[in-house]
PDB file of C-alpha atoms in Angstrom:
ATOM      1  CA  MET K1403       2.922  -1.278 -14.657  1.00  0.00           C
ATOM      2  CA  THR K1404       1.263  -2.656 -17.729  1.00  0.00           C
ATOM      3  CA  ASP K1405      -1.388  -0.921 -19.818  1.00  0.00           C
ATOM      4  CA  GLY K1406      -4.026  -1.786 -17.229  1.00  0.00           C
ATOM      5  CA  GLU K1407      -4.199  -0.277 -13.736  1.00  0.00           C
ATOM      6  CA  LEU K1408      -5.473  -1.768 -10.538  1.00  0.00           C
ATOM      7  CA  GLU K1409      -9.166  -1.190 -10.116  1.00  0.00           C
ATOM      8  CA  VAL K1410     -10.659  -0.171  -6.779  1.00  0.00           C
ATOM      9  CA  THR K1411     -12.598  -3.240  -5.631  1.00  0.00           C
ATOM     10  CA  GLY K1412     -13.512  -2.179  -2.086  1.00  0.00           C
ATOM     11  CA  PRO K1413     -14.824   0.941  -0.353  1.00  0.00           C
ATOM     12  CA  VAL K1414     -12.595   4.006  -0.195  1.00  0.00           C
ATOM     13  CA  ASP K1415     -12.966   6.953   2.162  1.00  0.00           C
ATOM     14  CA  ALA K1416     -10.884   9.537   0.267  1.00  0.00           C
ATOM     15  CA  LEU K1417      -9.583  10.501  -3.150  1.00  0.00           C
ATOM     16  CA  LEU K1418      -6.039  11.748  -3.711  1.00  0.00           C
ATOM     17  CA  LEU K1419      -5.211  13.760  -6.823  1.00  0.00           C
ATOM     18  CA  LEU K1420      -1.499  13.172  -7.399  1.00  0.00           C
ATOM     19  CA  SER K1421       0.431  15.347  -9.829  1.00  0.00           C
ATOM     20  CA  PHE K1422       3.842  16.651 -10.889  1.00  0.00           C
ATOM     21  CA  GLY K1423       3.790  20.036  -9.177  1.00  0.00           C
ATOM     22  CA  GLY K1424       5.046  23.416 -10.283  1.00  0.00           C
ATOM     23  CA  PRO K1425       6.353  26.712  -8.914  1.00  0.00           C
ATOM     24  CA  GLU K1426       3.962  29.502  -7.986  1.00  0.00           C
ATOM     25  CA  GLY K1427       6.415  32.402  -7.791  1.00  0.00           C
ATOM     26  CA  GLN K1428       9.823  33.530  -9.035  1.00  0.00           C
ATOM     27  CA  GLU K1429      11.555  32.517  -5.807  1.00  0.00           C
ATOM     28  CA  GLU K1430      10.238  28.963  -6.176  1.00  0.00           C
ATOM     29  CA  VAL K1431      11.481  28.276  -9.709  1.00  0.00           C
ATOM     30  CA  ILE K1432      15.038  27.093  -8.983  1.00  0.00           C
ATOM     31  CA  PRO K1433      14.115  25.075  -5.839  1.00  0.00           C
ATOM     32  CA  PHE K1434      11.370  23.383  -7.878  1.00  0.00           C
ATOM     33  CA  LEU K1435      13.772  22.516 -10.708  1.00  0.00           C
ATOM     34  CA  GLU K1436      16.271  21.193  -8.148  1.00  0.00           C
ATOM     35  CA  ASN K1437      13.562  18.859  -6.871  1.00  0.00           C
ATOM     36  CA  VAL K1438      12.738  17.694 -10.395  1.00  0.00           C
ATOM     37  CA  THR K1439      16.389  16.965 -11.243  1.00  0.00           C
ATOM     38  CA  ARG K1440      17.581  15.745  -7.842  1.00  0.00           C
ATOM     39  CA  GLY K1441      20.338  13.137  -8.128  1.00  0.00           C
ATOM     40  CA  ARG K1442      20.948  13.691 -11.846  1.00  0.00           C
ATOM     41  CA  GLY K1443      23.884  16.070 -11.586  1.00  0.00           C
ATOM     42  CA  ILE K1444      22.287  18.771 -13.764  1.00  0.00           C
ATOM     43  CA  PRO K1445      24.542  21.889 -13.840  1.00  0.00           C
ATOM     44  CA  ALA K1446      23.178  25.065 -12.262  1.00  0.00           C
ATOM     45  CA  ALA K1447      23.588  26.884 -15.572  1.00  0.00           C
ATOM     46  CA  ARG K1448      21.226  24.419 -17.240  1.00  0.00           C
ATOM     47  CA  LEU K1449      18.646  24.918 -14.491  1.00  0.00           C
ATOM     48  CA  GLU K1450      18.838  28.671 -15.038  1.00  0.00           C
ATOM     49  CA  GLU K1451      18.303  28.128 -18.749  1.00  0.00           C
ATOM     50  CA  VAL K1452      15.159  26.102 -18.098  1.00  0.00           C
ATOM     51  CA  ALA K1453      14.053  28.613 -15.466  1.00  0.00           C
ATOM     52  CA  THR K1454      13.723  31.334 -18.100  1.00  0.00           C
ATOM     53  CA  HIS K1455      10.610  29.602 -19.461  1.00  0.00           C
ATOM     54  CA  TYR K1456       8.937  29.827 -16.047  1.00  0.00           C
ATOM     55  CA  ARG K1457      10.181  33.368 -15.425  1.00  0.00           C
ATOM     56  CA  GLN K1458       8.465  34.541 -18.612  1.00  0.00           C
ATOM     57  CA  LEU K1459       5.205  33.520 -16.919  1.00  0.00           C
ATOM     58  CA  GLY K1460       6.047  35.337 -13.702  1.00  0.00           C
ATOM     59  CA  GLY K1461       7.552  32.199 -12.212  1.00  0.00           C
ATOM     60  CA  ARG K1462       4.150  30.552 -11.980  1.00  0.00           C
ATOM     61  CA  SER K1463       3.317  27.256 -13.614  1.00  0.00           C
ATOM     62  CA  PRO K1464      -0.396  26.805 -14.415  1.00  0.00           C
ATOM     63  CA  ILE K1465      -0.406  23.173 -13.285  1.00  0.00           C
ATOM     64  CA  ASN K1466      -1.367  23.683  -9.632  1.00  0.00           C
ATOM     65  CA  ASP K1467      -4.216  26.033 -10.543  1.00  0.00           C
ATOM     66  CA  LEU K1468      -5.476  23.549 -13.117  1.00  0.00           C
ATOM     67  CA  ASN K1469      -5.362  20.753 -10.553  1.00  0.00           C
ATOM     68  CA  ARG K1470      -7.271  22.870  -8.037  1.00  0.00           C
ATOM     69  CA  GLU K1471      -9.873  23.487 -10.746  1.00  0.00           C
ATOM     70  CA  ILE K1472     -10.140  19.736 -11.320  1.00  0.00           C
ATOM     71  CA  ILE K1473     -10.603  19.186  -7.597  1.00  0.00           C
ATOM     72  CA  ASP K1474     -13.345  21.833  -7.468  1.00  0.00           C
ATOM     73  CA  HIS K1475     -15.219  20.069 -10.293  1.00  0.00           C
ATOM     74  CA  VAL K1476     -14.776  16.646  -8.666  1.00  0.00           C
ATOM     75  CA  GLU K1477     -16.060  17.946  -5.329  1.00  0.00           C
ATOM     76  CA  GLU K1478     -19.082  19.485  -7.082  1.00  0.00           C
ATOM     77  CA  GLU K1479     -19.823  16.176  -8.810  1.00  0.00           C
ATOM     78  CA  LEU K1480     -19.435  14.236  -5.553  1.00  0.00           C
ATOM     79  CA  ALA K1481     -21.824  16.629  -3.833  1.00  0.00           C
ATOM     80  CA  ARG K1482     -24.383  16.246  -6.646  1.00  0.00           C
ATOM     81  CA  SER K1483     -24.221  12.461  -6.313  1.00  0.00           C
ATOM     82  CA  GLY K1484     -24.492  12.566  -2.538  1.00  0.00           C
ATOM     83  CA  ARG K1485     -21.022  11.116  -1.947  1.00  0.00           C
ATOM     84  CA  ASP K1486     -19.255  12.268   1.220  1.00  0.00           C
ATOM     85  CA  LEU K1487     -15.699  11.727  -0.040  1.00  0.00           C
ATOM     86  CA  PRO K1488     -12.913  14.180   0.827  1.00  0.00           C
ATOM     87  CA  VAL K1489     -10.512  15.055  -1.990  1.00  0.00           C
ATOM     88  CA  TYR K1490      -6.822  15.648  -1.239  1.00  0.00           C
ATOM     89  CA  PHE K1491      -4.068  17.153  -3.391  1.00  0.00           C
ATOM     90  CA  GLY K1492      -0.418  16.054  -3.439  1.00  0.00           C
ATOM     91  CA  ASN K1493       2.558  16.584  -5.744  1.00  0.00           C
ATOM     92  CA  ARG K1494       5.821  14.895  -6.571  1.00  0.00           C
ATOM     93  CA  ASN K1495       8.028  17.958  -6.908  1.00  0.00           C
ATOM     94  CA  TRP K1496       6.432  20.937  -5.171  1.00  0.00           C
ATOM     95  CA  THR K1497       3.953  21.893  -2.495  1.00  0.00           C
ATOM     96  CA  PRO K1498       1.692  20.395  -1.503  1.00  0.00           C
ATOM     97  CA  MET K1499       4.153  17.484  -1.452  1.00  0.00           C
ATOM     98  CA  ILE K1500       2.642  14.019  -1.342  1.00  0.00           C
ATOM     99  CA  GLU K1501       4.362  13.245   1.971  1.00  0.00           C
ATOM    100  CA  GLU K1502       2.646  16.250   3.580  1.00  0.00           C
ATOM    101  CA  THR K1503      -0.686  15.229   2.106  1.00  0.00           C
ATOM    102  CA  VAL K1504      -0.429  11.615   3.255  1.00  0.00           C
ATOM    103  CA  ARG K1505       0.456  12.858   6.738  1.00  0.00           C
ATOM    104  CA  GLN K1506      -2.713  14.983   6.749  1.00  0.00           C
ATOM    105  CA  MET K1507      -4.814  12.112   5.418  1.00  0.00           C
ATOM    106  CA  THR K1508      -3.510   9.889   8.200  1.00  0.00           C
ATOM    107  CA  ALA K1509      -4.288  12.522  10.830  1.00  0.00           C
ATOM    108  CA  ASP K1510      -7.808  12.812   9.388  1.00  0.00           C
ATOM    109  CA  GLY K1511      -8.343   9.077   9.835  1.00  0.00           C
ATOM    110  CA  VAL K1512      -8.369   8.078   6.172  1.00  0.00           C
ATOM    111  CA  ARG K1513      -8.037   4.301   5.852  1.00  0.00           C
ATOM    112  CA  THR K1514      -8.209   3.622   2.098  1.00  0.00           C
ATOM    113  CA  ALA K1515      -7.726   6.163  -0.687  1.00  0.00           C
ATOM    114  CA  ALA K1516      -8.150   5.980  -4.435  1.00  0.00           C
ATOM    115  CA  VAL K1517      -5.324   7.798  -6.232  1.00  0.00           C
ATOM    116  CA  PHE K1518      -5.861   9.676  -9.485  1.00  0.00           C
ATOM    117  CA  ALA K1519      -2.514  10.525 -11.094  1.00  0.00           C
ATOM    118  CA  THR K1520      -2.833  13.313 -13.641  1.00  0.00           C
ATOM    119  CA  SER K1521      -0.638  11.620 -16.254  1.00  0.00           C
ATOM    120  CA  ALA K1522      -2.728   9.766 -18.819  1.00  0.00           C
ATOM    121  CA  TRP K1523       0.171   7.644 -20.024  1.00  0.00           C
ATOM    122  CA  GLY K1524       2.196   4.614 -19.001  1.00  0.00           C
ATOM    123  CA  GLY K1525       5.969   4.437 -18.845  1.00  0.00           C
ATOM    124  CA  TYR K1526       8.263   5.320 -15.978  1.00  0.00           C
ATOM    125  CA  SER K1527       7.699   9.029 -15.227  1.00  0.00           C
ATOM    126  CA  GLY K1528       3.991   8.900 -16.075  1.00  0.00           C
ATOM    127  CA  CYS K1529       3.147   5.758 -14.129  1.00  0.00           C
ATOM    128  CA  ALA K1530       5.799   3.784 -12.242  1.00  0.00           C
ATOM    129  CA  GLN K1531       7.337   6.879 -10.656  1.00  0.00           C
ATOM    130  CA  TYR K1532       3.961   7.799  -9.207  1.00  0.00           C
ATOM    131  CA  GLN K1533       3.814   4.319  -7.694  1.00  0.00           C
ATOM    132  CA  GLU K1534       7.219   5.056  -6.155  1.00  0.00           C
ATOM    133  CA  ASP K1535       5.915   8.387  -4.842  1.00  0.00           C
ATOM    134  CA  ILE K1536       3.017   6.627  -3.150  1.00  0.00           C
ATOM    135  CA  ALA K1537       5.256   3.950  -1.638  1.00  0.00           C
ATOM    136  CA  ARG K1538       7.784   6.522  -0.398  1.00  0.00           C
ATOM    137  CA  ALA K1539       5.122   8.648   1.249  1.00  0.00           C
ATOM    138  CA  ARG K1540       3.509   5.670   2.965  1.00  0.00           C
ATOM    139  CA  GLU K1541       6.877   4.508   4.289  1.00  0.00           C
ATOM    140  CA  GLN K1542       7.505   7.922   5.831  1.00  0.00           C
ATOM    141  CA  VAL K1543       4.128   8.224   7.562  1.00  0.00           C
ATOM    142  CA  PRO K1544       3.308   5.664  10.281  1.00  0.00           C
ATOM    143  CA  GLY K1545      -0.221   4.361   9.926  1.00  0.00           C
ATOM    144  CA  ALA K1546      -0.617   5.761   6.418  1.00  0.00           C
ATOM    145  CA  PRO K1547      -3.766   4.689   4.572  1.00  0.00           C
ATOM    146  CA  SER K1548      -3.828   2.033   1.899  1.00  0.00           C
ATOM    147  CA  MET K1549      -3.779   3.519  -1.591  1.00  0.00           C
ATOM    148  CA  VAL K1550      -4.726   2.174  -4.997  1.00  0.00           C
ATOM    149  CA  ARG K1551      -4.084   3.834  -8.345  1.00  0.00           C
ATOM    150  CA  LEU K1552      -7.001   4.418 -10.649  1.00  0.00           C
ATOM    151  CA  ARG K1553      -6.613   3.298 -14.266  1.00  0.00           C
ATOM    152  CA  GLN K1554      -4.568   5.209 -16.810  1.00  0.00           C
ATOM    153  CA  PHE K1555      -6.949   7.261 -18.922  1.00  0.00           C
ATOM    154  CA  TYR K1556      -5.178   7.649 -22.270  1.00  0.00           C
ATOM    155  CA  ASP K1557      -8.014   5.678 -23.923  1.00  0.00           C
ATOM    156  CA  HIS K1558     -10.916   6.678 -21.671  1.00  0.00           C
ATOM    157  CA  PRO K1559     -13.951   7.571 -23.834  1.00  0.00           C
ATOM    158  CA  LEU K1560     -14.438  10.987 -22.205  1.00  0.00           C
ATOM    159  CA  PHE K1561     -10.751  11.869 -22.586  1.00  0.00           C
ATOM    160  CA  ILE K1562     -10.799  10.863 -26.250  1.00  0.00           C
ATOM    161  CA  GLU K1563     -14.088  12.592 -27.021  1.00  0.00           C
ATOM    162  CA  ARG K1564     -12.864  15.933 -25.662  1.00  0.00           C
ATOM    163  CA  PHE K1565      -9.822  15.842 -27.928  1.00  0.00           C
ATOM    164  CA  ALA K1566     -11.904  14.631 -30.865  1.00  0.00           C
ATOM    165  CA  SER K1567     -14.421  17.439 -30.365  1.00  0.00           C
ATOM    166  CA  ASP K1568     -11.674  20.073 -30.266  1.00  0.00           C
ATOM    167  CA  LEU K1569     -10.067  18.520 -33.339  1.00  0.00           C
ATOM    168  CA  ARG K1570     -13.336  18.657 -35.275  1.00  0.00           C
ATOM    169  CA  ALA K1571     -13.701  22.344 -34.418  1.00  0.00           C
ATOM    170  CA  ALA K1572     -10.115  23.058 -35.443  1.00  0.00           C
ATOM    171  CA  ARG K1573     -10.568  21.254 -38.757  1.00  0.00           C
ATOM    172  CA  GLU K1574     -13.676  23.278 -39.529  1.00  0.00           C
ATOM    173  CA  ALA K1575     -11.778  26.512 -38.881  1.00  0.00           C
ATOM    174  CA  ALA K1576      -8.605  25.468 -40.712  1.00  0.00           C
ATOM    175  CA  ALA K1577      -7.710  26.104 -44.321  1.00  0.00           C
ATOM    176  CA  PRO K1578      -8.691  23.371 -46.818  1.00  0.00           C
ATOM    177  CA  GLY K1579      -6.130  20.583 -46.909  1.00  0.00           C
ATOM    178  CA  ALA K1580      -4.599  21.433 -43.529  1.00  0.00           C
ATOM    179  CA  ARG K1581      -2.696  18.522 -42.038  1.00  0.00           C
ATOM    180  CA  VAL K1582      -3.258  17.153 -38.536  1.00  0.00           C
ATOM    181  CA  VAL K1583      -0.116  16.458 -36.520  1.00  0.00           C
ATOM    182  CA  PHE K1584      -0.268  14.627 -33.199  1.00  0.00           C
ATOM    183  CA  THR K1585       2.372  15.479 -30.618  1.00  0.00           C
ATOM    184  CA  ALA K1586       3.335  14.038 -27.234  1.00  0.00           C
ATOM    185  CA  HIS K1587       4.350  15.690 -23.962  1.00  0.00           C
ATOM    186  CA  SER K1588       7.469  13.539 -23.626  1.00  0.00           C
ATOM    187  CA  VAL K1589       9.857  12.469 -26.373  1.00  0.00           C
ATOM    188  CA  PRO K1590       8.440   9.001 -27.140  1.00  0.00           C
ATOM    189  CA  GLU K1591      11.675   7.191 -27.940  1.00  0.00           C
ATOM    190  CA  ALA K1592      13.422   8.707 -24.927  1.00  0.00           C
ATOM    191  CA  ALA K1593      10.458   7.893 -22.670  1.00  0.00           C
ATOM    192  CA  ASP K1594      10.436   4.283 -23.893  1.00  0.00           C
ATOM    193  CA  ALA K1595      14.155   3.962 -23.197  1.00  0.00           C
ATOM    194  CA  VAL K1596      14.023   5.058 -19.539  1.00  0.00           C
ATOM    195  CA  ALA K1597      14.831   2.145 -17.276  1.00  0.00           C
ATOM    196  CA  GLY K1598      12.010   0.989 -15.070  1.00  0.00           C
ATOM    197  CA  PRO K1599      10.224  -2.153 -13.927  1.00  0.00           C
ATOM    198  CA  PRO K1600      10.289  -4.986 -16.514  1.00  0.00           C
ATOM    199  CA  ALA K1601       6.535  -4.665 -17.015  1.00  0.00           C
ATOM    200  CA  LEU K1602       7.134  -1.287 -18.656  1.00  0.00           C
ATOM    201  CA  GLY K1603       8.919  -2.809 -21.649  1.00  0.00           C
ATOM    202  CA  GLY K1604       7.531  -2.970 -25.165  1.00  0.00           C
ATOM    203  CA  ARG K1605       7.461   0.775 -25.903  1.00  0.00           C
ATOM    204  CA  LEU K1606       4.492   1.307 -23.610  1.00  0.00           C
ATOM    205  CA  TYR K1607       4.451   5.109 -23.809  1.00  0.00           C
ATOM    206  CA  SER K1608       4.718   5.173 -27.607  1.00  0.00           C
ATOM    207  CA  ARG K1609       2.022   2.539 -28.003  1.00  0.00           C
ATOM    208  CA  GLN K1610      -0.404   4.423 -25.786  1.00  0.00           C
ATOM    209  CA  VAL K1611       0.203   7.763 -27.526  1.00  0.00           C
ATOM    210  CA  ALA K1612      -0.302   6.061 -30.912  1.00  0.00           C
ATOM    211  CA  GLU K1613      -3.494   4.389 -29.729  1.00  0.00           C
ATOM    212  CA  ALA K1614      -4.900   7.646 -28.337  1.00  0.00           C
ATOM    213  CA  SER K1615      -4.083   9.394 -31.615  1.00  0.00           C
ATOM    214  CA  ARG K1616      -5.857   6.639 -33.549  1.00  0.00           C
ATOM    215  CA  LEU K1617      -8.953   6.925 -31.380  1.00  0.00           C
ATOM    216  CA  VAL K1618      -9.051  10.728 -31.605  1.00  0.00           C
ATOM    217  CA  ALA K1619      -8.669  10.679 -35.391  1.00  0.00           C
TER     218      ALA K1619
END
């Protein structure tokens, strides 16, 4: 996709929070990593090497808990505004898998859902792959609801202001002359090079990270 996302132009009767997923116990670490790397021929020894990072945390990634916290806040805000909109949770690589969630949404009679993907950025893994996840899940579930992705939020004013506020606090607490270094979750050049739909060309990931950094600074 390009920098812009499809906007929801009609009524929706559900919201789906779509994320990457993560293990929640030691026994889940290797199966999770096998899901992440499926089809890439990654040696088992390499998976074990990566697994040590999760095992140091008891085998539990914080991502699912953070997403559940987001959902709690969204549901509270919906209740305050008087919106009767159920919120669902689905992942790409670990339970609750998006296919399971779409199956439940279909059983609940959901017709049209807005999809909030937790990656702020464009590029393949942060954007187009989530589109593939949605398409795959809908193909596997007869009668699945229509789904539309909400906009990427790398430049959303609230997203930027939170980072800017934290940066101001850090600068005040830092030693005089301390330098500010912006980092990215993915390796920008590698992320830009991943093959994907033609619309993802033009170093989309790098441009969005640079623009967010500019706005925060």
